[in-house]
Coordinates of C-alpha atoms in Angstrom, one line a residue:
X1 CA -6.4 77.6 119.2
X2 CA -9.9 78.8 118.2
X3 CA -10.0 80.8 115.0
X4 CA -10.7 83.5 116.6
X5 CA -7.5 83.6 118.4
X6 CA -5.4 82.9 114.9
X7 CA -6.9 85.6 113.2
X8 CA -6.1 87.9 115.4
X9 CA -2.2 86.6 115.6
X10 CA -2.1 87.3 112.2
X11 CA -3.4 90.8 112.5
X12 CA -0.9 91.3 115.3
X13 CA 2.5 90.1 112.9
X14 CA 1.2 92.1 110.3
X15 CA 1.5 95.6 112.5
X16 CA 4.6 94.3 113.6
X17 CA 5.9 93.9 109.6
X18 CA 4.6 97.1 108.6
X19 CA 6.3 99.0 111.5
X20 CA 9.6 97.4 110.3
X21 CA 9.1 98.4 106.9
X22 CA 10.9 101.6 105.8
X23 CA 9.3 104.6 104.0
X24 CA 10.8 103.5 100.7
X25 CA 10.9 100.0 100.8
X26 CA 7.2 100.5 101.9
X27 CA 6.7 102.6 98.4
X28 CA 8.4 99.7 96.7
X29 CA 5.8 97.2 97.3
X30 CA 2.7 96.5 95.2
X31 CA -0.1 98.9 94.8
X32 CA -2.6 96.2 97.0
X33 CA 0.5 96.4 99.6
X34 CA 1.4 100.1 99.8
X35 CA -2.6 100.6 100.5
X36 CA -3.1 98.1 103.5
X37 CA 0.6 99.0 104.8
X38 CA -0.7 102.8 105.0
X39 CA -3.6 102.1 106.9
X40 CA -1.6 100.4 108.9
X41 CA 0.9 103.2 109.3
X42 CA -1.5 105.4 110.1
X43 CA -2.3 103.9 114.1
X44 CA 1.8 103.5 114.4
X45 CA 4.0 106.1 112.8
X46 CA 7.6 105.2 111.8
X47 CA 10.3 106.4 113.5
X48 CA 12.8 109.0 112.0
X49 CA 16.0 106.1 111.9
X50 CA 14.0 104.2 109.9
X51 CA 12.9 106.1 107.4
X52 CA 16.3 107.3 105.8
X53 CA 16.9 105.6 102.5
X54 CA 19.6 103.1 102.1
X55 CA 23.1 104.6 100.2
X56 CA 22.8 103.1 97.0
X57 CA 25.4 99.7 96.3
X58 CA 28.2 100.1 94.1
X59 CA 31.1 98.4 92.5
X60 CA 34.5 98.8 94.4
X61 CA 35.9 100.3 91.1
X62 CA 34.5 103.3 89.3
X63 CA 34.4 103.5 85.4
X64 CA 38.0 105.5 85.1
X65 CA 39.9 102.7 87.5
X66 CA 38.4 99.8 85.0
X67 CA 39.7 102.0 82.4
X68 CA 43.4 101.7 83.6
X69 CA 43.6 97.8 84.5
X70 CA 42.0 97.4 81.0
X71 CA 45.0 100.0 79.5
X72 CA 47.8 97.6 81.9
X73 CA 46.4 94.3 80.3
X74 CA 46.9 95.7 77.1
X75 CA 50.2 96.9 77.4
X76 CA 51.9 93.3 76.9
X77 CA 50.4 92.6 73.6
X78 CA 51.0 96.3 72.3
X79 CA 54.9 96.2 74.3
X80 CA 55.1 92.8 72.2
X81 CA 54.4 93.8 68.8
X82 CA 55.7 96.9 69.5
X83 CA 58.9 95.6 70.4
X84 CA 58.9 93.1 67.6
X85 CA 58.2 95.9 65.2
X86 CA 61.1 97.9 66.3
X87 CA 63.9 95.3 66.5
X88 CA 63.0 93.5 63.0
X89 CA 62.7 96.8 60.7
X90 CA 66.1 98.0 62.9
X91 CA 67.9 94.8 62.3
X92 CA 67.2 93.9 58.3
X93 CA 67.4 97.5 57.6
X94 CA 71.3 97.8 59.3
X95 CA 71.5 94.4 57.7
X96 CA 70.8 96.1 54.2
X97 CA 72.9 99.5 54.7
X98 CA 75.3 97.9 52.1
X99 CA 73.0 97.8 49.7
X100 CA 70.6 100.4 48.2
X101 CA 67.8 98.8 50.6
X102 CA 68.6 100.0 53.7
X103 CA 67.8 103.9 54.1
X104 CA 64.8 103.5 52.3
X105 CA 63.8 100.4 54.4
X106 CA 64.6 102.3 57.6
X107 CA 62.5 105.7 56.6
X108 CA 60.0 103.3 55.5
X109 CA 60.3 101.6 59.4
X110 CA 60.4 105.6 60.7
X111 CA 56.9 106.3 59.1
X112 CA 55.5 103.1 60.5
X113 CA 56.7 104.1 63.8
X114 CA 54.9 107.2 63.3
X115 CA 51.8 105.8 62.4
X116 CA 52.2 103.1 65.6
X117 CA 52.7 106.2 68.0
X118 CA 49.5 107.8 66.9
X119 CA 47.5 104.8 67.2
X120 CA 49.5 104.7 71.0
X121 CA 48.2 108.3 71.7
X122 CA 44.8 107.0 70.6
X123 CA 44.6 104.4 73.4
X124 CA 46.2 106.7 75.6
X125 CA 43.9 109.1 75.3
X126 CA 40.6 106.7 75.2
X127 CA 41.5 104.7 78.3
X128 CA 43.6 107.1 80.1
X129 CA 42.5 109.8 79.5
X130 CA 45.4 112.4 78.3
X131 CA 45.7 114.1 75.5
X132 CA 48.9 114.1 73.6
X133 CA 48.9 116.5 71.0
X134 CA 49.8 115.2 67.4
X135 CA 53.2 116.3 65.5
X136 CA 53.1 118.1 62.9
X137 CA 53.2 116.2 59.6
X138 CA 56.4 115.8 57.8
X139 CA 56.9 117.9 55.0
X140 CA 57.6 114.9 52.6
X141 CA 54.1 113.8 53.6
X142 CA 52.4 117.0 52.2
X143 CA 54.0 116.3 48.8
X144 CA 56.2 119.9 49.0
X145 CA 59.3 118.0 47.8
X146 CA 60.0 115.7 45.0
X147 CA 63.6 115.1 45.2
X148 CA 63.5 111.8 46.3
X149 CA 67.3 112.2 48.1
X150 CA 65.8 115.1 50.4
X151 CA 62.6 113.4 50.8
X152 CA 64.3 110.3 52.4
X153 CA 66.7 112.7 53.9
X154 CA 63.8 114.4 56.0
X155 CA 62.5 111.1 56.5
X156 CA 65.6 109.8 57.8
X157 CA 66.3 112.9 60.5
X158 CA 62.4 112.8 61.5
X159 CA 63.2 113.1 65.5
X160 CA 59.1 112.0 66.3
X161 CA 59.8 108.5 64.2
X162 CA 63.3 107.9 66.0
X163 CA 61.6 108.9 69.6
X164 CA 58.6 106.4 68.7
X165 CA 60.9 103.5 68.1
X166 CA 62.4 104.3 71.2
X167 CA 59.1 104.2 73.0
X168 CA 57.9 100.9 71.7
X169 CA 61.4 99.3 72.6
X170 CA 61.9 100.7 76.3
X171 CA 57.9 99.3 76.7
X172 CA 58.3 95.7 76.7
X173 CA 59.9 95.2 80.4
X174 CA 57.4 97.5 81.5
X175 CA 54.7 95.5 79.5
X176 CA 55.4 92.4 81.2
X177 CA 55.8 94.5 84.6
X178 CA 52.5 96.1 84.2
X179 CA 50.4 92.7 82.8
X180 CA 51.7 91.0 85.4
X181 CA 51.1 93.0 88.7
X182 CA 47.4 93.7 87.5
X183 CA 46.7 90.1 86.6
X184 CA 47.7 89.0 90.7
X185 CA 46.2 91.9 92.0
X186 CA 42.9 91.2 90.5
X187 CA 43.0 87.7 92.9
X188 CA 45.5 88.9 95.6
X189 CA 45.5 92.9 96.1
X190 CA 42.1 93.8 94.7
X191 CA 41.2 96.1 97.5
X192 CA 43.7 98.3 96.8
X193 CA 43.9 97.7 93.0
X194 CA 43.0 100.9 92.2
X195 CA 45.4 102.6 94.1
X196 CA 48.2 100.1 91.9
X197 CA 46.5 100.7 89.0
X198 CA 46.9 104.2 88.9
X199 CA 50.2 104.8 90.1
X200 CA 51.3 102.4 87.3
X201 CA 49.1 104.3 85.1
X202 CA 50.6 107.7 85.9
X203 CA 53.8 106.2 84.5
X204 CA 52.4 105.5 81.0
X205 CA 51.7 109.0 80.9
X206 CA 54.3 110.4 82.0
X207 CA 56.3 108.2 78.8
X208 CA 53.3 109.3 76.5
X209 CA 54.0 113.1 77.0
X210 CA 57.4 112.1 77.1
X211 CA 58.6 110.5 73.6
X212 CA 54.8 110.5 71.9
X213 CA 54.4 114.2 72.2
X214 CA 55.5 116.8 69.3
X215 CA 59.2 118.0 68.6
X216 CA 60.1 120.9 70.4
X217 CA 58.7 123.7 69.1
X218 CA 62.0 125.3 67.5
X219 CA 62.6 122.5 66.4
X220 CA 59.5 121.6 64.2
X221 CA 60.1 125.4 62.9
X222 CA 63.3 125.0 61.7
X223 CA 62.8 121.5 59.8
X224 CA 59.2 123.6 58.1
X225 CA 61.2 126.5 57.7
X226 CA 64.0 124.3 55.6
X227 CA 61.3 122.1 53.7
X228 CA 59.4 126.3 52.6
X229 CA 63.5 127.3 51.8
X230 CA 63.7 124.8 48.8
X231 CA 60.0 125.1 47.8
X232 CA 60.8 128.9 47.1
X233 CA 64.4 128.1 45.1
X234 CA 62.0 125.5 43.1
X235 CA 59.5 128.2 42.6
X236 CA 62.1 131.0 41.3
X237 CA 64.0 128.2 39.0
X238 CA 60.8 127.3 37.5
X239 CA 59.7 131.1 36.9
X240 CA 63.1 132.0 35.5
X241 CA 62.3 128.9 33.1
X242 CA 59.4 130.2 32.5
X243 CA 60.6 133.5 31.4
X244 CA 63.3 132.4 29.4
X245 CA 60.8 129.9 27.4
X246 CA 58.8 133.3 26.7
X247 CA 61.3 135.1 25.7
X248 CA 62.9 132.3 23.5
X249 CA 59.6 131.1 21.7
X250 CA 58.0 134.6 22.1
X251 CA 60.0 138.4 21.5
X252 CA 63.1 136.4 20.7
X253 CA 61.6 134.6 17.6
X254 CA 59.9 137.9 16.4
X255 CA 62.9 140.1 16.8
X256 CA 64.5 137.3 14.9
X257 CA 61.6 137.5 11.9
X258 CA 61.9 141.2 11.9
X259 CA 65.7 141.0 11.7
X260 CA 65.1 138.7 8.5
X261 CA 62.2 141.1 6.8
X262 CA 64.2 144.0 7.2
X263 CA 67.1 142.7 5.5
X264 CA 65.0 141.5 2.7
X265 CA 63.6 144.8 2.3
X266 CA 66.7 146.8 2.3
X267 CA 67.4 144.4 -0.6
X268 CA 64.1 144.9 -2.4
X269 CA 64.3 148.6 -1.8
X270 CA 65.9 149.2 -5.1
X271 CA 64.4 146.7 -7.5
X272 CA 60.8 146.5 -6.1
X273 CA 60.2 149.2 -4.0
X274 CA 56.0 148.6 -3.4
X275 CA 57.6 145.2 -2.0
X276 CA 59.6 146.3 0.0
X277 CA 57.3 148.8 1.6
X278 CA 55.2 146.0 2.0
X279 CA 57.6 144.0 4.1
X280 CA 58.5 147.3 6.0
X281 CA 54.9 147.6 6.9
X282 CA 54.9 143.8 7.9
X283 CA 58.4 144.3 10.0
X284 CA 56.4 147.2 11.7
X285 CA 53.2 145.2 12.9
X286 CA 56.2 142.5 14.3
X287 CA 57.4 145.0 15.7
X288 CA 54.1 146.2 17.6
X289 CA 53.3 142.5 18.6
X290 CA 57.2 141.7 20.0
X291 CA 56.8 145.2 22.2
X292 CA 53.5 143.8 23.0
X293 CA 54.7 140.4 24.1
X294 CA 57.8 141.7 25.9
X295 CA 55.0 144.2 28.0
X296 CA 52.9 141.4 29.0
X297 CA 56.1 139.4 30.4
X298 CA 57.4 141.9 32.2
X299 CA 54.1 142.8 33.7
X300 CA 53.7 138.8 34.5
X301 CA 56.8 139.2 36.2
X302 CA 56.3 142.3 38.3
X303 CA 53.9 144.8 37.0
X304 CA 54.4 148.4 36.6
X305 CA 51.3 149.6 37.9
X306 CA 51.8 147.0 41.1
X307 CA 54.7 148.8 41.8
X308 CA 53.8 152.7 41.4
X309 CA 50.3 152.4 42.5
X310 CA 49.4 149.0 44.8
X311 CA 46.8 146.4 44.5
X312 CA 44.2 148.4 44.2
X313 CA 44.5 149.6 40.6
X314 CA 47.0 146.5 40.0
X315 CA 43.7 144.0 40.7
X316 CA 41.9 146.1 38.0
X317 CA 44.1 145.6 35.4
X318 CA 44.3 142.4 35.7
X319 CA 40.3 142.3 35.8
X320 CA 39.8 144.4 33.1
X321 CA 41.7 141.5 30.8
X322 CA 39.7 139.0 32.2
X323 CA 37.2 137.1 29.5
X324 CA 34.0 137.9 31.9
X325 CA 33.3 140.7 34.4
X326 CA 34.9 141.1 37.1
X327 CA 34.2 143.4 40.5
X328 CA 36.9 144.2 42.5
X329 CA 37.1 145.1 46.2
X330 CA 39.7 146.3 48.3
X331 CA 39.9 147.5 51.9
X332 CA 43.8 147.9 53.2
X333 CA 44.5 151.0 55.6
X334 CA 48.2 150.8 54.1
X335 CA 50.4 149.0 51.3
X336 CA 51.5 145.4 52.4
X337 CA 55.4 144.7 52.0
X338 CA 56.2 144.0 48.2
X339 CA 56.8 140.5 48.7
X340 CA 53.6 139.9 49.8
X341 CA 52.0 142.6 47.5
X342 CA 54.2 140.8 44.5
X343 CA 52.3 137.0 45.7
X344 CA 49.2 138.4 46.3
X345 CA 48.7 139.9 42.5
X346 CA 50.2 136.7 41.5
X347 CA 48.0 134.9 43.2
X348 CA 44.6 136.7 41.9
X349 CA 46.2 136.5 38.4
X350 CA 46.5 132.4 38.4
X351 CA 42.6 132.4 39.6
X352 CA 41.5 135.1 37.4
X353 CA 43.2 132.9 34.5
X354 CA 42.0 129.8 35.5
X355 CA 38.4 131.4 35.9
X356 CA 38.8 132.7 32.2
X357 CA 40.0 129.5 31.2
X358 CA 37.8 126.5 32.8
X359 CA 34.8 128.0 34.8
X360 CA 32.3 129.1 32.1
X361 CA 31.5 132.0 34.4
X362 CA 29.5 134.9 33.7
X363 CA 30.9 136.6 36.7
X364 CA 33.5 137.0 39.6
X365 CA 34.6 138.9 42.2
X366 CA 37.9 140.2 43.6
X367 CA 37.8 140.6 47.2
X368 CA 40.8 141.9 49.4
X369 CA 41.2 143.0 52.8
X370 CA 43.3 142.7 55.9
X371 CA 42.4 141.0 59.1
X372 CA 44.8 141.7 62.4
X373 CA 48.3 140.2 60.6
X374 CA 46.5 138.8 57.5
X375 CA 46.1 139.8 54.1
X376 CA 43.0 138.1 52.9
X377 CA 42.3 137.8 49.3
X378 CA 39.0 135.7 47.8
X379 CA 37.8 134.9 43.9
X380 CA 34.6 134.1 44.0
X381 CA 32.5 132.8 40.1
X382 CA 29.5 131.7 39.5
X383 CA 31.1 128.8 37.0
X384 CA 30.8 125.0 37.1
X385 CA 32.8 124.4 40.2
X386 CA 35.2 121.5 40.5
X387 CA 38.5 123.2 41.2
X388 CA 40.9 121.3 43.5
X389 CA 44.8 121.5 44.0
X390 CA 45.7 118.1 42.3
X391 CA 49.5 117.4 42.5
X392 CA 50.8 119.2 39.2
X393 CA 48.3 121.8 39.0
X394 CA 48.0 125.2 39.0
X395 CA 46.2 125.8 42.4
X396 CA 48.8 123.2 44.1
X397 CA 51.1 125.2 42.8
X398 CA 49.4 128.2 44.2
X399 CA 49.2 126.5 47.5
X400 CA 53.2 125.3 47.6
X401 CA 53.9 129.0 47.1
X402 CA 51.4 130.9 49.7
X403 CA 52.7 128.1 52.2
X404 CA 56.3 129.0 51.2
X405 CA 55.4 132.1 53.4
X406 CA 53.1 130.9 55.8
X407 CA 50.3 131.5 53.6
X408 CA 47.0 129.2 53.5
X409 CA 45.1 128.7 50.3
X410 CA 41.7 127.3 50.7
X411 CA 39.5 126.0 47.9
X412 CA 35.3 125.6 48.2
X413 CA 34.1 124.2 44.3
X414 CA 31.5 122.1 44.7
X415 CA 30.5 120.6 41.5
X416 CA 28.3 122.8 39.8
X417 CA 29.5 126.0 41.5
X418 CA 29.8 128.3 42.7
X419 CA 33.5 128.7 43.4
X420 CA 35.5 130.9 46.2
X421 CA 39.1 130.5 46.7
X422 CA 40.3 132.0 49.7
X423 CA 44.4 133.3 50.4
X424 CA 45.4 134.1 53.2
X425 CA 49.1 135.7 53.6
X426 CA 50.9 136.9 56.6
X427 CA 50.9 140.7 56.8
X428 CA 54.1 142.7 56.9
X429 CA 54.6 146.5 56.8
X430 CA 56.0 148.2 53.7
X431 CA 59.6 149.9 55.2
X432 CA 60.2 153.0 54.0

């Protein structure tokens, strides 16, 4: 064959290529190729077939099926330890019931099974998908009781740490089930894995929601409810303490001085009468300073002005004592009950104390108002900052007591300042 001949065989098999060649397989090529295959294109047009792109190649899984073999696999390692967990802390700590051991083993097994459940709703809802909303912490947890019978006693009748154990040991069969079945359909029943996968799937939900979910709603009321009832018999013991330590080391022991002067005066009165004028005139500035002491209790335990005139003029006096200036504000349509007028004054006493005591501010505000059912009240000073509610304290104190009545107390003290303590109380009318 001449060359002639060859040459133009070639020619002719490269028209036929470029014909074959779709629109976007012919964009694909090199920059040298798309130019000759266009002048080529441009004596034989390509047909309307093929130039339709080509559907993209996937994987015969998407990203959420992967995500449920990978949650199957796992659930015979979890089931196991699970499993594990439950019957060893069950068994040693009904093994120990004789001895002191026991209860406190098993609340100690109820919390880990608490903590186990919320890693569980983790993976749940990372690989599955659903999200189980958390229970509400135990009230033992938030440090509102220190008996420690009643704190193991919550403990002990937690119903979330009883219906985690119960989860973890009802999971092992279904571990083993669900390991299993994935593992030969991966080799056996793969095209329809994903249909397997989440059907089984839908079952672990289903148990999530089931015994990983909170308590009943009631229910969770009435255990918060029982936990506020003895923080508010703990508060009143402690401020009838209180008042009885005032009134033993304070008014008592002065009306007990003046008792004593008076009756050495009576005998001086006679013999050494400038004496005994003297110690009259003492007996009479004891007797200003016990009537001043026996005002300030009573107005520490409910004020006279609180009750006659609101928080409004209440707030002032209380400002008006405080060691730097102090603005008040106040917006309320109407009075509050008196319980919650009686904690709120309380309240903005403690902070207006503690700001007198430990900020080293040169000034504060007083800020109350209502907001739909809440009665807001916020401190603000310009101090040193560095307030927190540490166990013991005054402001935890604060904070045991507002949440006694489904208050909130919220503390922003930066170190260095400034400080603003918000509380927030529910609002209740004032009946007539």
């Amino acid at each position: 064959m001449t060359a002639a001949a060859s040459a133009a065989s070639r020619d002719e098999g490269n028209v036929r290529t470029a014909h074959a060649l779709p629109t976007d397989a012919a964009h694909a090529l090199p920059t040298d190729a798309r130019g000759t295959d266009h002048a080529l294109r441009t004596d034989a047009p390509v047909s309307r077939s093929d130039a339709e792109p080509l559907s993209p190649a996937r994987l015969p899984f998407g990203g959420q099926t992967w995500k449920e073999i990978a949650f199957l696999l796992l659930n015979l390692p979890v089931a196991v330890f699970g499993f594990t967990y439950v019957v060893t802390c069950v068994s040693v700590s009904a093994g120990l019931t004789v001895t002191v051991l026991g209860l406190p083993l098993l609340a100690g097994c109820l919390l880990g099974a608490r903590l186990l459940g919320r890693l569980e709703r983790a993976r749940v809802g990372g690989l599955l998908g659903v999200r189980v909303p958390e229970p509400s912490p135990l009230a033992v947890l938030r440090g509102r009781d220190r008996r420690v019978a009643r704190r193991l006693w919550l403990v002990l009748r937690d119903p979330v740490g009883w219906r985690a154990l119960l989860y973890f040991f009802i999971r092992l069969p279904w571990g083993i089930f669900t390991f299993c079945t994935v593992l030969t359909s991966l080799f056996v029943l793969w095209p329809v894995l994903s249909f397997i996968a989440r059907g089984l799937t839908n079952v672990d939900r289903a148990l999530a929601r089931g015994l990983l979910s909170p308590s009943d709603e009631l229910e969770r009321r009435i255990a918060e409810l029982e936990s506020d009832r003895g923080v508010v018999v703990d508060t009143a013991a402690a401020d009838l303490r209180r008042i009885e330590r005032d009134l033993h080391d304070g008014a008592q022991a002065r009306l007990v001085n003046l008792a004593m002067e008076l009756g050495l005066a009576k005998e001086k009165l006679l013999e050494d009468p400038e004496t005994a004028a003297r110690m009259v005139d003492d007996a009479h500035g004891e007797v200003k300073t016990a009537l001043r002491e026996l005002r300030d209790l009573a107005r520490g335990i409910h004020p006279a002005v609180l009750t006659d005139r609101g928080l409004d003029a209440a707030l002032s006096s209380i400002a008006a004592r405080c060691t730097v200036p102090v603005t008040v504000t106040t917006d309320l349509p109407t009075r509050p009950a008196p319980a919650i007028e009686g904690i709120a004054y309380y309240t903005a006493s403690e902070l207006l104390q503690n700001i007198s005591k430990h900020s080293h501010a040169h000034h504060a505000t007083v800020d109350l108002w209502r907001t739909d059912d809440r009665l807001m009240l916020q401190v603000r000073d310009d101090g040193t900052g560095g307030a927190e509610a540490a166990p013991g304290g005054g402001l935890h104190g604060l904070s045991e007591r507002l949440g006694a009545v489904d208050g909130l107390l919220v503390i922003d003290s930066p170190p260095g300042g400034p400080t603003a303590i918000t509380a927030e109380l529910p609002w209740r009318d004032r009946t007539a």
